[in-house]
XYZ file of C-alpha atoms in Angstrom:
159
model
C -16.998 36.560 52.043
C -14.633 38.741 53.922
C -15.952 42.026 52.691
C -19.607 40.987 52.331
C -22.305 42.726 54.212
C -24.347 40.638 56.634
C -28.148 41.042 56.320
C -30.120 39.631 59.345
C -33.599 38.365 58.525
C -35.683 37.827 61.715
C -38.659 35.457 61.372
C -41.421 34.333 63.691
C -40.296 30.923 65.118
C -43.861 30.036 66.053
C -45.154 30.697 62.571
C -42.358 30.356 60.004
C -43.131 31.796 56.679
C -43.436 29.333 53.805
C -40.689 31.232 51.867
C -38.106 30.354 54.574
C -38.450 26.582 53.918
C -38.835 26.942 50.199
C -36.151 29.508 49.347
C -33.670 29.657 52.264
C -33.333 26.437 54.336
C -35.235 23.353 53.372
C -34.967 21.721 56.839
C -36.850 24.787 58.083
C -34.503 25.012 61.087
C -32.966 28.187 62.417
C -30.519 29.592 62.378
C -29.224 29.438 58.835
C -26.761 31.435 56.696
C -26.528 31.999 52.996
C -23.049 32.961 51.718
C -21.868 32.752 48.120
C -25.139 31.001 47.139
C -24.543 28.245 49.662
C -27.056 27.815 52.450
C -26.145 26.125 55.655
C -27.387 25.603 59.137
C -26.542 23.872 62.383
C -25.399 26.420 65.019
C -21.978 24.839 65.624
C -21.069 24.716 61.962
C -22.247 28.302 61.456
C -20.086 29.526 64.370
C -17.049 27.820 62.744
C -17.883 29.063 59.300
C -18.356 32.706 60.407
C -15.275 32.566 62.389
C -13.171 31.488 59.485
C -14.800 33.528 56.719
C -15.627 36.923 58.224
C -13.591 39.654 59.769
C -13.471 40.228 63.537
C -11.922 38.668 66.641
C -11.498 35.010 66.392
C -13.970 32.737 68.276
C -11.463 29.845 67.953
C -8.719 29.532 70.416
C -4.920 29.487 69.797
C -4.153 27.294 72.855
C -4.501 23.626 71.645
C -5.580 22.438 75.158
C -8.284 24.973 75.271
C -9.418 24.273 71.727
C -9.579 20.460 72.461
C -11.774 21.254 75.543
C -13.859 23.687 73.435
C -14.545 20.809 70.995
C -15.563 18.548 73.940
C -17.985 21.241 75.355
C -19.444 21.858 71.955
C -20.034 18.119 71.285
C -21.427 17.857 74.922
C -24.076 20.685 74.268
C -25.454 18.806 71.301
C -25.254 15.190 72.534
C -26.037 15.581 76.296
C -26.569 19.033 77.797
C -29.572 20.197 75.709
C -31.343 16.948 75.249
C -31.132 15.923 78.948
C -32.249 19.395 80.230
C -35.275 19.232 77.842
C -36.049 15.638 78.846
C -35.801 16.616 82.531
C -38.804 18.918 82.089
C -41.137 15.827 81.770
C -39.292 13.979 84.534
C -37.249 15.493 87.400
C -35.998 18.921 86.298
C -34.185 19.674 89.513
C -32.075 16.434 89.524
C -31.563 15.690 85.915
C -31.025 19.233 84.718
C -29.086 20.085 87.964
C -26.431 17.581 86.979
C -26.043 19.375 83.640
C -25.588 22.705 85.238
C -23.114 21.186 87.669
C -21.163 19.987 84.577
C -21.105 23.550 83.290
C -20.022 24.933 86.674
C -17.139 22.570 86.795
C -16.115 23.281 83.126
C -16.056 26.998 84.090
C -13.441 26.150 86.820
C -11.059 24.338 84.364
C -9.429 27.531 83.071
C -9.986 29.722 86.117
C -8.859 32.997 84.541
C -12.031 34.884 83.578
C -15.778 34.718 83.523
C -16.008 32.938 80.186
C -15.626 29.250 79.303
C -11.889 28.693 78.514
C -10.868 32.158 79.779
C -11.876 34.260 76.863
C -15.167 34.764 74.883
C -15.310 32.060 72.244
C -17.570 29.738 70.400
C -18.471 27.750 73.543
C -19.934 30.777 75.176
C -21.987 31.555 72.039
C -23.365 28.017 71.843
C -24.289 27.723 75.462
C -25.659 31.278 75.827
C -28.785 30.574 73.654
C -29.916 27.681 75.887
C -28.782 28.965 79.237
C -30.579 32.247 78.670
C -33.800 30.290 78.205
C -33.262 27.914 81.074
C -32.248 30.751 83.504
C -35.627 32.307 82.870
C -37.729 29.052 82.587
C -36.458 26.977 85.396
C -37.323 29.294 88.334
C -40.712 29.938 86.639
C -41.587 26.421 85.681
C -39.795 24.488 88.374
C -39.091 26.865 91.151
C -35.380 26.115 90.446
C -32.734 28.885 90.047
C -29.979 27.247 88.122
C -27.333 29.659 89.662
C -27.867 28.496 93.264
C -24.699 27.014 94.446
C -22.975 27.653 91.124
C -21.107 30.957 91.527
C -19.174 30.560 88.286
C -22.370 29.948 86.252
C -23.982 33.042 87.983
C -20.907 35.144 87.046
C -20.972 33.734 83.488
C -24.646 34.677 83.000
C -23.962 38.112 84.388
């Protein structure tokens, strides 16, 4: 709840302990959150839950137009961006994944008032950060492909 203390429990993702699946989150996915004896997962759901149940600056946006675009970007991360970038590793990473990073570059231009998606730090930045951090490191190493080349907004966002 609002005054509860958050305890972080890091686990080895390559070798998840049995207790995690048995006692914490039966799907054995990460991240997960237990609050008031209720355990939940799925990153997007967790961001929304934490935003509405814990203190701190809101990650949801007041502007209805920005919030609508946020919902589109969040859905896109799950249905399109992440799956296609991963599929691209087995096919043509430069072309398939490139189109996804171009989509993000264009999204960063929609509200051109700061270096975050939608002009201020919000749930979209949190959702994409996890994946983009990995791809920004992996793509140049694995495919000799810097995802920021020709994408100045994405480069600024990563910075």
